[in-house]
PDB file of C-alpha atoms in Angstrom:
ATOM      1  CA  UNK A 108      77.987 116.644 113.716  1.00  0.00           C
ATOM      2  CA  UNK A 109      75.789 116.547 110.563  1.00  0.00           C
ATOM      3  CA  UNK A 110      74.583 120.039 109.487  1.00  0.00           C
ATOM      4  CA  UNK A 111      70.850 120.480 108.902  1.00  0.00           C
ATOM      5  CA  UNK A 112      69.484 121.073 105.119  1.00  0.00           C
ATOM      6  CA  UNK A 113      69.529 124.578 104.361  1.00  0.00           C
ATOM      7  CA  UNK A 114      72.647 125.612 106.907  1.00  0.00           C
ATOM      8  CA  UNK A 115      74.698 128.330 105.810  1.00  0.00           C
ATOM      9  CA  UNK A 116      78.530 128.236 104.703  1.00  0.00           C
ATOM     10  CA  UNK A 117      79.645 129.540 108.223  1.00  0.00           C
ATOM     11  CA  UNK A 118      77.823 126.290 109.863  1.00  0.00           C
ATOM     12  CA  UNK A 119      79.266 123.821 107.023  1.00  0.00           C
ATOM     13  CA  UNK A 120      82.718 125.059 107.842  1.00  0.00           C
ATOM     14  CA  UNK A 121      82.156 124.785 111.593  1.00  0.00           C
ATOM     15  CA  UNK A 122      81.272 121.154 111.082  1.00  0.00           C
ATOM     16  CA  UNK A 123      84.121 120.367 108.758  1.00  0.00           C
ATOM     17  CA  UNK A 124      86.414 121.932 111.448  1.00  0.00           C
ATOM     18  CA  UNK A 125      84.977 119.727 114.054  1.00  0.00           C
ATOM     19  CA  UNK A 126      85.161 116.587 111.764  1.00  0.00           C
ATOM     20  CA  UNK A 127      88.788 117.168 110.927  1.00  0.00           C
ATOM     21  CA  UNK A 128      89.552 117.682 114.485  1.00  0.00           C
ATOM     22  CA  UNK A 129      87.995 114.258 115.480  1.00  0.00           C
ATOM     23  CA  UNK A 130      89.675 112.592 112.598  1.00  0.00           C
ATOM     24  CA  UNK A 131      92.899 114.254 113.559  1.00  0.00           C
ATOM     25  CA  UNK A 132      92.617 113.250 117.033  1.00  0.00           C
ATOM     26  CA  UNK A 133      91.374 109.713 116.339  1.00  0.00           C
ATOM     27  CA  UNK A 134      88.286 110.202 118.503  1.00  0.00           C
ATOM     28  CA  UNK A 135      86.650 106.763 117.179  1.00  0.00           C
ATOM     29  CA  UNK A 136      83.332 107.124 119.227  1.00  0.00           C
ATOM     30  CA  UNK A 137      82.584 110.663 117.053  1.00  0.00           C
ATOM     31  CA  UNK A 138      83.640 108.718 113.570  1.00  0.00           C
ATOM     32  CA  UNK A 139      79.716 107.864 113.158  1.00  0.00           C
ATOM     33  CA  UNK A 140      79.168 111.865 113.121  1.00  0.00           C
ATOM     34  CA  UNK A 141      81.855 112.091 110.742  1.00  0.00           C
ATOM     35  CA  UNK A 142      80.598 109.667 108.406  1.00  0.00           C
ATOM     36  CA  UNK A 143      76.871 111.510 108.626  1.00  0.00           C
ATOM     37  CA  UNK A 144      78.594 114.711 107.617  1.00  0.00           C
ATOM     38  CA  UNK A 145      80.488 112.986 104.762  1.00  0.00           C
ATOM     39  CA  UNK A 146      77.236 111.600 103.332  1.00  0.00           C
ATOM     40  CA  UNK A 147      75.588 115.387 103.592  1.00  0.00           C
ATOM     41  CA  UNK A 148      78.634 116.446 101.635  1.00  0.00           C
ATOM     42  CA  UNK A 149      78.303 114.157  99.124  1.00  0.00           C
ATOM     43  CA  UNK A 150      74.495 114.891  98.742  1.00  0.00           C
ATOM     44  CA  UNK A 151      74.998 118.442  98.786  1.00  0.00           C
ATOM     45  CA  UNK A 152      77.912 118.683  96.436  1.00  0.00           C
ATOM     46  CA  UNK A 153      78.105 115.380  94.430  1.00  0.00           C
ATOM     47  CA  UNK A 154      81.183 116.593  92.371  1.00  0.00           C
ATOM     48  CA  UNK A 155      83.227 117.904  95.242  1.00  0.00           C
ATOM     49  CA  UNK A 156      85.193 114.778  95.654  1.00  0.00           C
ATOM     50  CA  UNK A 157      85.670 111.630  93.324  1.00  0.00           C
ATOM     51  CA  UNK A 158      83.527 108.411  94.280  1.00  0.00           C
ATOM     52  CA  UNK A 159      86.476 106.445  94.912  1.00  0.00           C
ATOM     53  CA  UNK A 160      88.297 109.096  97.261  1.00  0.00           C
ATOM     54  CA  UNK A 161      84.884 109.727  99.229  1.00  0.00           C
ATOM     55  CA  UNK A 162      84.175 105.850  99.651  1.00  0.00           C
ATOM     56  CA  UNK A 163      87.876 105.148 100.819  1.00  0.00           C
ATOM     57  CA  UNK A 164      87.509 107.886 103.352  1.00  0.00           C
ATOM     58  CA  UNK A 165      84.229 106.464 104.663  1.00  0.00           C
ATOM     59  CA  UNK A 166      85.702 102.653 104.344  1.00  0.00           C
ATOM     60  CA  UNK A 167      88.575 103.625 106.431  1.00  0.00           C
ATOM     61  CA  UNK A 168      86.317 105.186 109.316  1.00  0.00           C
ATOM     62  CA  UNK A 169      84.177 102.244 109.145  1.00  0.00           C
ATOM     63  CA  UNK A 170      86.964  99.894 109.633  1.00  0.00           C
ATOM     64  CA  UNK A 171      88.638 101.841 112.311  1.00  0.00           C
ATOM     65  CA  UNK A 172      84.965 101.638 114.199  1.00  0.00           C
ATOM     66  CA  UNK A 173      85.047  97.681 113.904  1.00  0.00           C
ATOM     67  CA  UNK A 174      89.093  97.341 114.648  1.00  0.00           C
ATOM     68  CA  UNK A 175      88.441  99.622 117.696  1.00  0.00           C
ATOM     69  CA  UNK A 176      85.766  97.141 118.858  1.00  0.00           C
ATOM     70  CA  UNK A 177      88.191  94.259 118.843  1.00  0.00           C
ATOM     71  CA  UNK A 178      91.012  96.347 120.470  1.00  0.00           C
ATOM     72  CA  UNK A 179      88.499  96.941 123.286  1.00  0.00           C
ATOM     73  CA  UNK A 180      87.847  93.399 123.903  1.00  0.00           C
ATOM     74  CA  UNK A 181      83.872  93.501 122.644  1.00  0.00           C
ATOM     75  CA  UNK A 182      82.386  90.000 122.053  1.00  0.00           C
ATOM     76  CA  UNK A 183      82.725  88.766 118.555  1.00  0.00           C
ATOM     77  CA  UNK A 184      78.798  89.048 118.305  1.00  0.00           C
ATOM     78  CA  UNK A 185      78.988  92.700 118.755  1.00  0.00           C
ATOM     79  CA  UNK A 186      82.127  92.943 116.432  1.00  0.00           C
ATOM     80  CA  UNK A 187      80.243  90.941 113.854  1.00  0.00           C
ATOM     81  CA  UNK A 188      77.176  92.998 114.296  1.00  0.00           C
ATOM     82  CA  UNK A 189      79.224  96.221 113.648  1.00  0.00           C
ATOM     83  CA  UNK A 190      80.746  94.640 110.538  1.00  0.00           C
ATOM     84  CA  UNK A 191      77.575  93.850 109.086  1.00  0.00           C
ATOM     85  CA  UNK A 192      76.014  97.348 109.892  1.00  0.00           C
ATOM     86  CA  UNK A 193      78.980  99.218 108.401  1.00  0.00           C
ATOM     87  CA  UNK A 194      79.627  96.905 105.425  1.00  0.00           C
ATOM     88  CA  UNK A 195      76.329  95.260 104.478  1.00  0.00           C
ATOM     89  CA  UNK A 196      76.605  92.234 102.078  1.00  0.00           C
ATOM     90  CA  UNK A 197      74.428  93.977  99.402  1.00  0.00           C
ATOM     91  CA  UNK A 198      77.264  96.450  98.872  1.00  0.00           C
ATOM     92  CA  UNK A 199      77.852 100.377  98.771  1.00  0.00           C
ATOM     93  CA  UNK A 200      74.713 102.109  97.256  1.00  0.00           C
ATOM     94  CA  UNK A 201      76.038 103.964  93.873  1.00  0.00           C
ATOM     95  CA  UNK A 202      74.441 107.146  93.274  1.00  0.00           C
ATOM     96  CA  UNK A 203      77.449 108.839  91.207  1.00  0.00           C
ATOM     97  CA  UNK A 204      76.906 108.568  87.297  1.00  0.00           C
ATOM     98  CA  UNK A 205      80.586 109.158  86.784  1.00  0.00           C
ATOM     99  CA  UNK A 206      81.585 106.077  88.821  1.00  0.00           C
ATOM    100  CA  UNK A 207      83.794 103.748  86.574  1.00  0.00           C
ATOM    101  CA  UNK A 208      83.749  99.894  86.689  1.00  0.00           C
ATOM    102  CA  UNK A 209      87.227  99.961  88.161  1.00  0.00           C
ATOM    103  CA  UNK A 210      86.360 101.954  91.289  1.00  0.00           C
ATOM    104  CA  UNK A 211      83.604  99.746  92.142  1.00  0.00           C
ATOM    105  CA  UNK A 212      85.779  96.797  91.623  1.00  0.00           C
ATOM    106  CA  UNK A 213      88.495  98.061  93.570  1.00  0.00           C
ATOM    107  CA  UNK A 214      86.039  99.431  96.498  1.00  0.00           C
ATOM    108  CA  UNK A 215      84.092  96.046  96.383  1.00  0.00           C
ATOM    109  CA  UNK A 216      87.414  94.019  96.555  1.00  0.00           C
ATOM    110  CA  UNK A 217      88.661  96.119  99.591  1.00  0.00           C
ATOM    111  CA  UNK A 218      85.598  95.710 101.369  1.00  0.00           C
ATOM    112  CA  UNK A 219      85.186  92.085 100.856  1.00  0.00           C
ATOM    113  CA  UNK A 220      88.984  91.649 101.948  1.00  0.00           C
ATOM    114  CA  UNK A 221      88.331  93.494 104.973  1.00  0.00           C
ATOM    115  CA  UNK A 222      85.183  91.532 106.039  1.00  0.00           C
ATOM    116  CA  UNK A 223      86.895  88.139 105.415  1.00  0.00           C
ATOM    117  CA  UNK A 224      89.831  88.848 107.686  1.00  0.00           C
ATOM    118  CA  UNK A 225      87.522  90.064 110.475  1.00  0.00           C
ATOM    119  CA  UNK A 226      85.353  86.936 110.132  1.00  0.00           C
ATOM    120  CA  UNK A 227      88.642  84.885 110.235  1.00  0.00           C
ATOM    121  CA  UNK A 228      89.603  86.771 113.259  1.00  0.00           C
ATOM    122  CA  UNK A 229      86.457  85.766 114.572  1.00  0.00           C
ATOM    123  CA  UNK A 230      86.659  82.208 113.964  1.00  0.00           C
ATOM    124  CA  UNK A 231      90.435  81.977 115.089  1.00  0.00           C
ATOM    125  CA  UNK A 232      91.459  84.957 117.111  1.00  0.00           C
ATOM    126  CA  UNK A 233      95.315  84.200 116.838  1.00  0.00           C
ATOM    127  CA  UNK A 234      97.928  86.850 116.109  1.00  0.00           C
ATOM    128  CA  UNK A 235      95.688  89.533 116.657  1.00  0.00           C
ATOM    129  CA  UNK A 236      97.673  92.372 116.277  1.00  0.00           C
ATOM    130  CA  UNK A 237      99.445  91.849 113.068  1.00  0.00           C
ATOM    131  CA  UNK A 238      96.051  90.650 111.415  1.00  0.00           C
ATOM    132  CA  UNK A 239      94.472  93.782 112.403  1.00  0.00           C
ATOM    133  CA  UNK A 240      97.540  95.937 111.070  1.00  0.00           C
ATOM    134  CA  UNK A 241      97.340  94.071 107.831  1.00  0.00           C
ATOM    135  CA  UNK A 242      93.481  94.522 107.468  1.00  0.00           C
ATOM    136  CA  UNK A 243      93.965  98.248 107.912  1.00  0.00           C
ATOM    137  CA  UNK A 244      96.628  98.711 105.516  1.00  0.00           C
ATOM    138  CA  UNK A 245      94.245  97.125 103.125  1.00  0.00           C
ATOM    139  CA  UNK A 246      91.640  99.694 103.321  1.00  0.00           C
ATOM    140  CA  UNK A 247      94.089 102.500 103.196  1.00  0.00           C
TER     141      UNK A 247
END
């Protein structure tokens, strides 16, 4: 779903519409493509969306990918592998000169909290539904 460099406005509108449809339809299997498109947009037009809003959207999509693995009954090894892939311990790579310390702190705290809750579930998977719901609410 990512638009190749140099693509015209029509192609970008088409991919944006397809991404919106994926998100609205909650087609989790296509969320990585939406994330790729969001990265492309961020690089192509850095001032289009504030850093914090962009990261919150991406974080929510990544969190949904991880939660979906849990709901599908995948092994905890697969879930934790996806968690480390989408939320590396090194934290987000910041390329925005307008980012504030508060934005960085809020994003880092949300990521850390989500990762901790998923790891706690992996250690003792009890009351799965309520834990997942509270974890997703923290991201949004």
